[in-house]
mmCIF file of C-alpha atoms and ligand atoms in Angstrom:
data_model
loop_
_atom_site.group_PDB
_atom_site.id
_atom_site.type_symbol
_atom_site.label_atom_id
_atom_site.label_comp_id
_atom_site.label_asym_id
_atom_site.label_seq_id
_atom_site.Cartn_x
_atom_site.Cartn_y
_atom_site.Cartn_z
ATOM 1 C CA UNK Q 87 78.820 87.346 83.779
ATOM 2 C CA UNK Q 88 75.092 87.793 84.546
ATOM 3 C CA UNK Q 89 75.952 88.549 88.190
ATOM 4 C CA UNK Q 90 78.389 91.249 87.041
ATOM 5 C CA UNK Q 91 75.587 92.787 84.973
ATOM 6 C CA UNK Q 92 73.252 92.739 87.990
ATOM 7 C CA UNK Q 93 75.896 94.377 90.200
ATOM 8 C CA UNK Q 94 76.393 97.156 87.641
ATOM 9 C CA UNK Q 95 72.672 97.945 87.259
ATOM 10 C CA UNK Q 96 71.992 101.682 87.490
ATOM 11 C CA UNK Q 97 75.714 102.551 87.647
ATOM 12 C CA UNK Q 98 75.985 104.082 84.177
ATOM 13 C CA UNK Q 99 76.629 107.820 84.013
ATOM 14 C CA UNK Q 100 77.361 108.284 87.728
ATOM 15 C CA UNK Q 101 80.529 109.572 89.399
ATOM 16 C CA UNK Q 102 83.143 107.103 90.665
ATOM 17 C CA UNK Q 103 82.055 107.463 94.314
ATOM 18 C CA UNK Q 104 78.360 107.095 93.424
ATOM 19 C CA UNK Q 105 79.080 104.005 91.300
ATOM 20 C CA UNK Q 106 80.793 102.209 94.190
ATOM 21 C CA UNK Q 107 77.742 102.923 96.397
ATOM 22 C CA UNK Q 108 75.345 101.686 93.692
ATOM 23 C CA UNK Q 109 77.350 98.495 93.205
ATOM 24 C CA UNK Q 110 77.479 97.915 96.959
ATOM 25 C CA UNK Q 111 73.685 98.380 97.175
ATOM 26 C CA UNK Q 112 73.192 95.832 94.378
ATOM 27 C CA UNK Q 113 75.561 93.361 96.044
ATOM 28 C CA UNK Q 114 73.798 93.731 99.413
ATOM 29 C CA UNK Q 115 70.352 93.445 97.752
ATOM 30 C CA UNK Q 116 71.476 90.271 95.941
ATOM 31 C CA UNK Q 117 72.953 88.711 99.089
ATOM 32 C CA UNK Q 118 69.786 89.556 101.064
ATOM 33 C CA UNK Q 119 67.627 88.069 98.288
ATOM 34 C CA UNK Q 120 69.622 84.824 98.379
ATOM 35 C CA UNK Q 121 69.577 84.594 102.201
ATOM 36 C CA UNK Q 122 65.831 85.326 102.323
ATOM 37 C CA UNK Q 123 65.239 82.741 99.559
ATOM 38 C CA UNK Q 124 67.214 80.114 101.488
ATOM 39 C CA UNK Q 125 65.151 80.851 104.616
ATOM 40 C CA UNK Q 126 61.960 80.324 102.559
ATOM 41 C CA UNK Q 127 63.231 76.943 101.371
ATOM 42 C CA UNK Q 128 64.175 76.064 104.928
ATOM 43 C CA UNK Q 129 60.660 76.899 106.204
ATOM 44 C CA UNK Q 130 59.122 74.911 103.373
ATOM 45 C CA UNK Q 131 61.281 71.819 103.224
ATOM 46 C CA UNK Q 132 62.813 71.387 106.678
ATOM 47 C CA UNK Q 133 60.371 73.105 109.033
ATOM 48 C CA UNK Q 134 57.281 72.236 106.979
ATOM 49 C CA UNK Q 135 55.767 75.675 107.528
ATOM 50 C CA UNK Q 136 54.346 76.753 104.180
ATOM 51 C CA UNK Q 137 52.671 79.866 105.678
ATOM 52 C CA UNK Q 138 55.945 81.418 106.811
ATOM 53 C CA UNK Q 139 57.661 80.155 103.653
ATOM 54 C CA UNK Q 140 55.130 81.964 101.439
ATOM 55 C CA UNK Q 141 55.369 85.245 103.356
ATOM 56 C CA UNK Q 142 59.149 85.021 103.199
ATOM 57 C CA UNK Q 143 59.052 84.319 99.487
ATOM 58 C CA UNK Q 144 57.149 87.581 99.083
ATOM 59 C CA UNK Q 145 59.947 89.433 100.881
ATOM 60 C CA UNK Q 146 62.534 87.626 98.724
ATOM 61 C CA UNK Q 147 60.843 88.959 95.588
ATOM 62 C CA UNK Q 148 60.615 92.436 97.168
ATOM 63 C CA UNK Q 149 64.379 92.453 97.887
ATOM 64 C CA UNK Q 150 65.059 91.448 94.296
ATOM 65 C CA UNK Q 151 62.840 94.318 93.107
ATOM 66 C CA UNK Q 152 65.582 96.688 94.377
ATOM 67 C CA UNK Q 153 67.534 95.687 91.263
ATOM 68 C CA UNK Q 154 64.534 96.454 89.063
ATOM 69 C CA UNK Q 155 64.457 100.008 90.470
ATOM 70 C CA UNK Q 156 68.190 100.293 89.790
ATOM 71 C CA UNK Q 157 67.664 99.004 86.250
ATOM 72 C CA UNK Q 158 65.136 101.802 85.656
ATOM 73 C CA UNK Q 159 67.641 104.354 86.954
ATOM 74 C CA UNK Q 160 65.798 105.111 90.238
ATOM 75 C CA UNK Q 161 68.959 104.854 92.334
ATOM 76 C CA UNK Q 162 67.749 106.700 95.425
ATOM 77 C CA UNK Q 163 64.328 105.019 95.166
ATOM 78 C CA UNK Q 164 65.980 101.596 94.957
ATOM 79 C CA UNK Q 165 67.952 102.234 98.139
ATOM 80 C CA UNK Q 166 64.907 103.566 100.003
ATOM 81 C CA UNK Q 167 62.877 100.573 98.778
ATOM 82 C CA UNK Q 168 65.529 98.109 99.968
ATOM 83 C CA UNK Q 169 65.709 99.576 103.473
ATOM 84 C CA UNK Q 170 61.899 99.842 103.706
ATOM 85 C CA UNK Q 171 61.461 96.173 102.748
ATOM 86 C CA UNK Q 172 64.157 95.228 105.252
ATOM 87 C CA UNK Q 173 62.416 97.138 108.045
ATOM 88 C CA UNK Q 174 58.974 95.658 107.310
ATOM 89 C CA UNK Q 175 60.575 92.201 107.056
ATOM 90 C CA UNK Q 176 62.178 92.653 110.480
ATOM 91 C CA UNK Q 177 58.828 93.725 111.906
ATOM 92 C CA UNK Q 178 57.171 90.601 110.484
ATOM 93 C CA UNK Q 179 60.044 88.354 111.663
ATOM 94 C CA UNK Q 180 59.924 89.737 115.203
ATOM 95 C CA UNK Q 181 56.185 90.232 115.649
ATOM 96 C CA UNK Q 182 54.656 87.521 113.419
ATOM 97 C CA UNK Q 183 57.119 84.642 112.887
ATOM 98 C CA UNK Q 184 58.677 84.605 116.362
ATOM 99 C CA UNK Q 185 58.838 86.960 119.366
ATOM 100 C CA UNK Q 186 61.155 89.757 120.440
ATOM 101 C CA UNK Q 187 62.887 87.209 122.691
ATOM 102 C CA UNK Q 188 64.804 86.207 119.538
ATOM 103 C CA UNK Q 189 66.390 89.680 119.372
ATOM 104 C CA UNK Q 190 65.526 89.866 115.656
ATOM 105 C CA UNK Q 191 64.568 93.519 116.068
ATOM 106 C CA UNK Q 192 68.200 94.328 116.974
ATOM 107 C CA UNK Q 193 68.783 94.052 113.221
ATOM 108 C CA UNK Q 194 67.196 97.540 113.040
ATOM 109 C CA UNK Q 195 70.607 98.842 114.127
ATOM 110 C CA UNK Q 196 71.919 97.795 110.706
ATOM 111 C CA UNK Q 197 69.723 100.418 109.046
ATOM 112 C CA UNK Q 198 71.417 103.711 110.145
ATOM 113 C CA UNK Q 199 74.980 102.523 109.402
ATOM 114 C CA UNK Q 200 73.801 100.888 106.163
ATOM 115 C CA UNK Q 201 71.953 104.039 105.073
ATOM 116 C CA UNK Q 202 74.988 106.266 105.790
ATOM 117 C CA UNK Q 203 77.112 103.830 103.783
ATOM 118 C CA UNK Q 204 74.861 103.465 100.744
ATOM 119 C CA UNK Q 205 73.303 106.912 100.278
ATOM 120 C CA UNK Q 206 75.239 109.886 98.939
ATOM 121 C CA UNK Q 207 76.545 112.225 101.657
ATOM 122 C CA UNK Q 208 74.187 115.013 100.545
ATOM 123 C CA UNK Q 209 71.109 112.739 100.849
ATOM 124 C CA UNK Q 210 70.779 113.507 104.545
ATOM 125 C CA UNK Q 211 66.970 113.548 104.422
ATOM 126 C CA UNK Q 212 66.787 109.906 103.310
ATOM 127 C CA UNK Q 213 69.465 108.810 105.772
ATOM 128 C CA UNK Q 214 67.806 110.559 108.717
ATOM 129 C CA UNK Q 215 64.267 109.429 107.796
ATOM 130 C CA UNK Q 216 65.355 105.772 107.530
ATOM 131 C CA UNK Q 217 67.378 105.994 110.752
ATOM 132 C CA UNK Q 218 64.426 107.541 112.613
ATOM 133 C CA UNK Q 219 62.049 104.882 111.222
ATOM 134 C CA UNK Q 220 64.400 102.089 112.277
ATOM 135 C CA UNK Q 221 64.682 103.454 115.843
ATOM 136 C CA UNK Q 222 60.871 103.854 116.050
ATOM 137 C CA UNK Q 223 60.267 100.296 114.790
ATOM 138 C CA UNK Q 224 62.911 98.914 117.131
ATOM 139 C CA UNK Q 225 61.157 100.525 120.118
ATOM 140 C CA UNK Q 226 57.786 99.265 118.868
ATOM 141 C CA UNK Q 227 59.079 95.662 118.604
ATOM 142 C CA UNK Q 228 60.896 95.918 121.915
ATOM 143 C CA UNK Q 229 57.660 96.927 123.667
ATOM 144 C CA UNK Q 230 55.205 94.642 121.869
ATOM 145 C CA UNK Q 231 54.481 91.094 122.892
ATOM 146 C CA UNK Q 232 53.621 88.574 120.190
ATOM 147 C CA UNK Q 233 51.451 86.033 121.959
ATOM 148 C CA UNK Q 234 50.743 83.871 118.892
ATOM 149 C CA UNK Q 235 54.011 83.450 116.940
ATOM 150 C CA UNK Q 236 53.868 81.323 113.778
ATOM 151 C CA UNK Q 237 57.059 79.583 114.923
ATOM 152 C CA UNK Q 238 57.381 78.577 118.574
ATOM 153 C CA UNK Q 239 60.967 78.747 119.814
ATOM 154 C CA UNK Q 240 62.277 77.459 123.127
ATOM 155 C CA UNK Q 241 64.385 79.704 125.408
ATOM 156 C CA UNK Q 242 67.704 78.111 124.341
ATOM 157 C CA UNK Q 243 67.000 78.696 120.614
ATOM 158 C CA UNK Q 244 65.877 82.281 121.301
ATOM 159 C CA UNK Q 245 69.109 82.869 123.204
ATOM 160 C CA UNK Q 246 71.180 81.443 120.356
ATOM 161 C CA UNK Q 247 69.335 83.609 117.826
ATOM 162 C CA UNK Q 248 69.796 86.682 120.031
ATOM 163 C CA UNK Q 249 73.563 86.150 120.152
ATOM 164 C CA UNK Q 250 73.818 85.576 116.407
ATOM 165 C CA UNK Q 251 71.934 88.853 115.760
ATOM 166 C CA UNK Q 252 74.337 90.781 118.027
ATOM 167 C CA UNK Q 253 77.300 89.160 116.247
ATOM 168 C CA UNK Q 254 76.002 90.110 112.785
ATOM 169 C CA UNK Q 255 75.409 93.695 113.993
ATOM 170 C CA UNK Q 256 78.962 93.959 115.269
ATOM 171 C CA UNK Q 257 80.395 92.549 112.041
ATOM 172 C CA UNK Q 258 78.363 95.054 110.018
ATOM 173 C CA UNK Q 259 79.562 98.010 112.115
ATOM 174 C CA UNK Q 260 83.204 96.946 111.711
ATOM 175 C CA UNK Q 261 82.666 96.442 107.964
ATOM 176 C CA UNK Q 262 81.071 99.872 107.505
ATOM 177 C CA UNK Q 263 83.707 101.644 109.617
ATOM 178 C CA UNK Q 264 86.476 99.933 107.623
ATOM 179 C CA UNK Q 265 84.965 101.162 104.369
ATOM 180 C CA UNK Q 266 84.598 104.728 105.743
ATOM 181 C CA UNK Q 267 88.187 104.701 107.045
ATOM 182 C CA UNK Q 268 89.440 103.568 103.627
ATOM 183 C CA UNK Q 269 87.418 106.263 101.861
ATOM 184 C CA UNK Q 270 88.775 108.963 104.188
ATOM 185 C CA UNK Q 271 92.343 107.743 103.651
ATOM 186 C CA UNK Q 272 91.933 107.717 99.845
ATOM 187 C CA UNK Q 273 90.354 111.214 99.906
ATOM 188 C CA UNK Q 274 93.161 112.565 102.097
ATOM 189 C CA UNK Q 275 95.775 111.163 99.699
ATOM 190 C CA UNK Q 276 93.974 112.693 96.730
ATOM 191 C CA UNK Q 277 93.672 116.107 98.423
ATOM 192 C CA UNK Q 278 97.316 116.113 99.511
ATOM 193 C CA UNK Q 279 98.340 115.276 95.952
ATOM 194 C CA UNK Q 280 96.139 118.010 94.490
ATOM 195 C CA UNK Q 281 97.358 120.580 97.028
ATOM 196 C CA UNK Q 282 101.013 119.911 96.202
ATOM 197 C CA UNK Q 283 100.884 119.328 92.440
ATOM 198 C CA UNK Q 284 100.752 121.724 89.515
ATOM 199 C CA UNK Q 285 97.799 120.545 87.419
ATOM 200 C CA UNK Q 286 99.311 121.460 84.036
ATOM 201 C CA UNK Q 287 102.757 119.885 84.310
ATOM 202 C CA UNK Q 288 102.256 117.429 87.174
ATOM 203 C CA UNK Q 289 105.316 118.949 88.897
ATOM 204 C CA UNK Q 290 105.462 120.103 92.516
ATOM 205 C CA UNK Q 291 103.737 123.483 92.923
ATOM 206 C CA UNK Q 292 104.962 126.613 94.756
ATOM 207 C CA UNK Q 293 103.462 125.515 98.094
ATOM 208 C CA UNK Q 294 105.112 122.088 97.851
ATOM 209 C CA UNK Q 295 108.422 123.660 96.775
ATOM 210 C CA UNK Q 296 108.602 125.785 99.925
ATOM 211 C CA UNK Q 297 107.466 122.965 102.209
ATOM 212 C CA UNK Q 298 109.875 120.356 100.842
ATOM 213 C CA UNK Q 299 112.640 122.784 99.841
ATOM 214 C CA UNK Q 300 112.884 124.184 103.382
ATOM 215 C CA UNK Q 301 113.277 120.674 104.765
ATOM 216 C CA UNK Q 302 115.964 119.924 102.172
ATOM 217 C CA UNK Q 303 117.864 123.103 103.077
ATOM 218 C CA UNK Q 304 117.616 122.420 106.820
ATOM 219 C CA UNK Q 305 118.928 118.913 106.244
ATOM 220 C CA UNK Q 306 121.778 120.207 104.066
ATOM 221 C CA UNK Q 307 122.764 122.840 106.659
ATOM 222 C CA UNK Q 308 122.721 120.268 109.442
ATOM 223 C CA UNK Q 309 125.130 118.033 107.494
ATOM 224 C CA UNK Q 310 127.207 121.042 106.278
ATOM 225 C CA UNK Q 311 126.357 120.196 102.694
ATOM 226 C CA UNK Q 312 125.748 122.641 99.879
ATOM 227 C CA UNK Q 313 122.382 122.880 98.164
ATOM 228 C CA UNK Q 314 121.869 124.798 94.939
ATOM 229 C CA UNK Q 315 118.869 126.346 93.244
ATOM 230 C CA UNK Q 316 118.472 126.668 89.500
ATOM 231 C CA UNK Q 317 115.730 129.137 88.615
ATOM 232 C CA UNK Q 318 114.555 129.335 85.019
ATOM 233 C CA UNK Q 319 112.146 131.539 83.163
ATOM 234 C CA UNK Q 320 111.043 131.211 79.537
ATOM 235 C CA UNK Q 321 112.207 133.941 77.187
ATOM 236 C CA UNK Q 322 109.619 136.086 75.433
ATOM 237 C CA UNK Q 323 106.896 133.686 76.455
ATOM 238 C CA UNK Q 324 104.265 136.340 75.971
ATOM 239 C CA UNK Q 325 105.058 136.478 72.256
ATOM 240 C CA UNK Q 326 104.713 132.639 72.026
ATOM 241 C CA UNK Q 327 101.239 132.948 73.531
ATOM 242 C CA UNK Q 328 100.408 135.901 71.294
ATOM 243 C CA UNK Q 329 101.575 134.152 68.147
ATOM 244 C CA UNK Q 330 100.412 130.545 68.696
ATOM 245 C CA UNK Q 331 97.736 130.901 71.371
ATOM 246 C CA UNK Q 332 97.558 129.783 74.998
ATOM 247 C CA UNK Q 333 96.983 126.116 74.156
ATOM 248 C CA UNK Q 334 100.326 125.945 72.380
ATOM 249 C CA UNK Q 335 101.850 128.022 75.207
ATOM 250 C CA UNK Q 336 100.642 125.376 77.655
ATOM 251 C CA UNK Q 337 101.983 122.584 75.437
ATOM 252 C CA UNK Q 338 105.334 124.371 75.406
ATOM 253 C CA UNK Q 339 105.399 124.467 79.243
ATOM 254 C CA UNK Q 340 104.577 120.754 79.446
ATOM 255 C CA UNK Q 341 107.105 119.700 76.773
ATOM 256 C CA UNK Q 342 109.956 121.751 78.216
ATOM 257 C CA UNK Q 343 109.267 120.648 81.788
ATOM 258 C CA UNK Q 344 109.576 117.039 80.585
ATOM 259 C CA UNK Q 345 112.932 117.832 78.946
ATOM 260 C CA UNK Q 346 114.263 119.399 82.139
ATOM 261 C CA UNK Q 347 112.883 116.619 84.284
ATOM 262 C CA UNK Q 348 114.906 114.159 82.205
ATOM 263 C CA UNK Q 349 118.091 115.883 83.403
ATOM 264 C CA UNK Q 350 117.082 116.117 87.080
ATOM 265 C CA UNK Q 351 118.301 113.490 89.542
ATOM 266 C CA UNK Q 352 115.912 111.554 91.739
ATOM 267 C CA UNK Q 353 116.879 113.581 94.808
ATOM 268 C CA UNK Q 354 116.291 116.938 93.049
ATOM 269 C CA UNK Q 355 113.072 118.856 93.639
ATOM 270 C CA UNK Q 356 111.666 120.262 90.410
ATOM 271 C CA UNK Q 357 108.755 122.671 90.814
ATOM 272 C CA UNK Q 358 106.696 125.166 88.863
ATOM 273 C CA UNK Q 359 106.542 128.242 91.067
ATOM 274 C CA UNK Q 360 105.012 130.755 88.673
ATOM 275 C CA UNK Q 361 103.346 130.982 85.254
ATOM 276 C CA UNK Q 362 106.481 130.294 83.187
ATOM 277 C CA UNK Q 363 108.952 130.161 86.060
ATOM 278 C CA UNK Q 364 110.429 126.866 87.283
ATOM 279 C CA UNK Q 365 112.971 125.970 89.949
ATOM 280 C CA UNK Q 366 115.142 122.970 90.678
ATOM 281 C CA UNK Q 367 116.471 122.449 94.222
ATOM 282 C CA UNK Q 368 119.595 120.297 94.062
ATOM 283 C CA UNK Q 369 120.943 118.799 97.292
ATOM 284 C CA UNK Q 370 124.677 117.980 97.624
ATOM 285 C CA UNK Q 371 125.449 120.277 94.662
ATOM 286 C CA UNK Q 372 127.849 123.227 94.667
ATOM 287 C CA UNK Q 373 127.632 126.345 92.518
ATOM 288 C CA UNK Q 374 129.899 125.065 89.708
ATOM 289 C CA UNK Q 375 128.129 121.718 89.486
ATOM 290 C CA UNK Q 376 124.726 123.454 89.401
ATOM 291 C CA UNK Q 377 126.005 125.782 86.687
ATOM 292 C CA UNK Q 378 127.017 122.794 84.544
ATOM 293 C CA UNK Q 379 123.596 121.174 84.982
ATOM 294 C CA UNK Q 380 121.849 124.474 84.206
ATOM 295 C CA UNK Q 381 123.942 124.821 81.048
ATOM 296 C CA UNK Q 382 122.871 121.326 79.909
ATOM 297 C CA UNK Q 383 119.267 122.235 80.618
ATOM 298 C CA UNK Q 384 119.523 125.509 78.701
ATOM 299 C CA UNK Q 385 120.965 123.697 75.676
ATOM 300 C CA UNK Q 386 118.315 120.959 75.808
ATOM 301 C CA UNK Q 387 115.500 123.516 76.035
ATOM 302 C CA UNK Q 388 116.797 125.517 73.083
ATOM 303 C CA UNK Q 389 117.072 122.396 70.912
ATOM 304 C CA UNK Q 390 113.725 120.871 71.737
ATOM 305 C CA UNK Q 391 111.221 121.210 68.931
ATOM 306 C CA UNK Q 392 107.652 121.964 69.993
ATOM 307 C CA UNK Q 393 105.342 120.067 67.633
ATOM 308 C CA UNK Q 394 102.221 121.979 66.594
ATOM 309 C CA UNK Q 395 99.541 120.840 64.220
ATOM 310 C CA UNK Q 396 99.081 122.870 61.039
ATOM 311 C CA UNK Q 397 101.968 125.289 61.653
ATOM 312 C CA UNK Q 398 105.735 125.186 61.440
ATOM 313 C CA UNK Q 399 107.259 123.613 64.553
ATOM 314 C CA UNK Q 400 109.256 125.993 66.719
ATOM 315 C CA UNK Q 401 111.801 126.076 69.515
ATOM 316 C CA UNK Q 402 111.965 128.317 72.547
ATOM 317 C CA UNK Q 403 114.656 129.374 74.988
ATOM 318 C CA UNK Q 404 114.904 130.046 78.708
ATOM 319 C CA UNK Q 405 117.174 132.072 80.992
ATOM 320 C CA UNK Q 406 118.725 130.568 84.115
ATOM 321 C CA UNK Q 407 119.841 131.972 87.482
ATOM 322 C CA UNK Q 408 121.876 129.798 89.883
ATOM 323 C CA UNK Q 409 122.583 130.268 93.612
ATOM 324 C CA UNK Q 410 124.168 128.022 96.252
ATOM 325 C CA UNK Q 411 123.452 127.642 99.928
ATOM 326 C CA UNK Q 412 126.827 128.247 101.635
ATOM 327 C CA UNK Q 413 125.974 130.592 104.536
ATOM 328 C CA UNK Q 414 122.302 130.802 103.458
ATOM 329 C CA UNK Q 415 119.851 129.771 106.153
ATOM 330 C CA UNK Q 416 116.527 130.357 104.421
ATOM 331 C CA UNK Q 417 115.114 129.044 101.173
ATOM 332 C CA UNK Q 418 113.437 132.391 100.544
ATOM 333 C CA UNK Q 419 116.848 134.142 100.614
ATOM 334 C CA UNK Q 420 118.347 131.502 98.334
ATOM 335 C CA UNK Q 421 115.468 131.944 95.893
ATOM 336 C CA UNK Q 422 115.950 135.730 95.948
ATOM 337 C CA UNK Q 423 119.631 135.222 95.095
ATOM 338 C CA UNK Q 424 118.744 132.866 92.217
ATOM 339 C CA UNK Q 425 116.192 135.462 91.065
ATOM 340 C CA UNK Q 426 118.860 138.180 90.998
ATOM 341 C CA UNK Q 427 121.055 135.882 88.883
ATOM 342 C CA UNK Q 428 118.092 135.201 86.570
ATOM 343 C CA UNK Q 429 117.502 138.923 86.202
ATOM 344 C CA UNK Q 430 121.139 139.292 85.119
ATOM 345 C CA UNK Q 431 120.670 136.467 82.579
ATOM 346 C CA UNK Q 432 117.708 138.364 81.103
ATOM 347 C CA UNK Q 433 119.811 141.547 81.055
ATOM 348 C CA UNK Q 434 122.637 139.701 79.284
ATOM 349 C CA UNK Q 435 120.326 138.993 76.345
ATOM 350 C CA UNK Q 436 118.510 135.815 77.617
ATOM 351 C CA UNK Q 437 119.126 132.127 76.710
ATOM 352 C CA UNK Q 438 122.079 132.002 79.109
ATOM 353 C CA UNK Q 439 123.070 130.913 82.646
ATOM 354 C CA UNK Q 440 124.163 133.419 85.287
ATOM 355 C CA UNK Q 441 125.519 132.737 88.799
ATOM 356 C CA UNK Q 442 124.618 134.751 91.866
ATOM 357 C CA UNK Q 443 127.478 136.709 93.372
ATOM 358 C CA UNK Q 444 127.065 138.972 96.400
HETATM 359 N N1 LIG E 1950 100.082 129.526 78.001
HETATM 360 C C1 LIG E 1950 100.343 129.942 79.240
HETATM 361 N N2 LIG E 1950 100.881 131.169 79.433
HETATM 362 C C2 LIG E 1950 101.169 131.565 80.681
HETATM 363 C C3 LIG E 1950 100.918 130.722 81.788
HETATM 364 N N3 LIG E 1950 101.303 131.391 82.903
HETATM 365 C C4 LIG E 1950 101.778 132.591 82.500
HETATM 366 N N4 LIG E 1950 101.708 132.709 81.145
HETATM 367 C C5 LIG E 1950 102.069 133.833 80.302
HETATM 368 O O1 LIG E 1950 103.469 134.029 80.337
HETATM 369 C C6 LIG E 1950 103.714 135.354 79.895
HETATM 370 C C7 LIG E 1950 104.864 135.946 80.674
HETATM 371 O O2 LIG E 1950 105.134 137.173 80.102
HETATM 372 P P1 LIG E 1950 106.263 138.145 80.636
HETATM 373 O O3 LIG E 1950 106.291 138.118 82.144
HETATM 374 O O4 LIG E 1950 106.049 139.464 79.972
HETATM 375 O O5 LIG E 1950 107.609 137.503 80.203
HETATM 376 P P2 LIG E 1950 108.149 137.064 78.786
HETATM 377 O O6 LIG E 1950 107.245 137.434 77.677
HETATM 378 O O7 LIG E 1950 108.510 135.619 78.885
HETATM 379 O O8 LIG E 1950 109.438 137.929 78.671
HETATM 380 P P3 LIG E 1950 110.824 137.752 79.442
HETATM 381 O O9 LIG E 1950 110.564 136.932 80.677
HETATM 382 O O10 LIG E 1950 111.234 139.114 79.761
HETATM 383 O O11 LIG E 1950 111.729 137.062 78.500
HETATM 384 C C8 LIG E 1950 102.411 136.137 80.072
HETATM 385 O O12 LIG E 1950 101.884 136.458 78.798
HETATM 386 C C9 LIG E 1950 101.487 135.141 80.779
HETATM 387 O O13 LIG E 1950 100.146 135.272 80.341
HETATM 388 C C10 LIG E 1950 100.328 129.440 81.560
HETATM 389 O O14 LIG E 1950 100.077 128.644 82.457
HETATM 390 N N5 LIG E 1950 100.079 129.101 80.270
#
């Protein structure tokens, strides 16, 4: 429970993406604190080197201080602090504890990927400054000899350490790339959904209708099947808006689209293609069958009561135009035919279904 609290430090009031970065920073800071603390114990108890143990304990406390910055709401400061402590720690490890033969300074390569992972995308200044500092410190360590290390290591141990550092670097790069790939995939899904969905009703939008509807028509033509379109438009919708306001008008669109959706089959494509204009593409459906479905929809719309607070509930009606795809090669043409039928329905006095005839 306490750990959960620590992981959530500083997360309050931030966007979803920022929160996941803050939590990840806290997790990494906690893990680093624990690892650094264990190293201190190791120096103290097993290697009997209280000097190194004390210095390392100082770094352990400094890592933990990242969470204190988070707690005070200094999110960017906490991240910068963490990476700065890490870089100084690496410098001390490589140039004070041991020598660059250990390869400890290769850990500097963790900084750029880590910074790009943990900072917000717009915080380029911080990311670039930390990356530049890590490259500079790496080069400094690489070209500096430590003649009096606090811990003397033989060549075999240095070699082992070197390989473990390379391994950890590789694991970190794979980990960071996996997270980025997942984020890109989730963003792509979200964008595709937004680009194809009508935000008010949650139905397919005009763009999605033409993309998917064209595929449906092509498929139907290939298999010599008939596809029908039912186009519907609310009657006197302007007067609903004028009388009850746009909020109620919107509610009306949502309520009625749910009623119509309840009649649609799974294979039908139901879309909102204009303000108060909707269309249903029905595969494997001929003109008479589509007419029957449209009639059921018309009846259901006219009977559905729109609940409004503080005023008398009301009902609304819609007019329907139906067209079928025999001999029609393009969805645009089919929609024009359904539109002509809809126009006739409006002419006939509205709240009725009309079929397209050439
Ligand atoms: N509340 C709301 N109104 C919308 C939306 N989109 C379009 N409208 C309104 O729908 C009304 C359509 O009006 P008209 O095209 O004159 O049609 P109508 O009043 O339904 O009359 P007929 O179609 O001839 O029966 C306009 O007042 C638009 O402002 C929307 O998303 N929400």
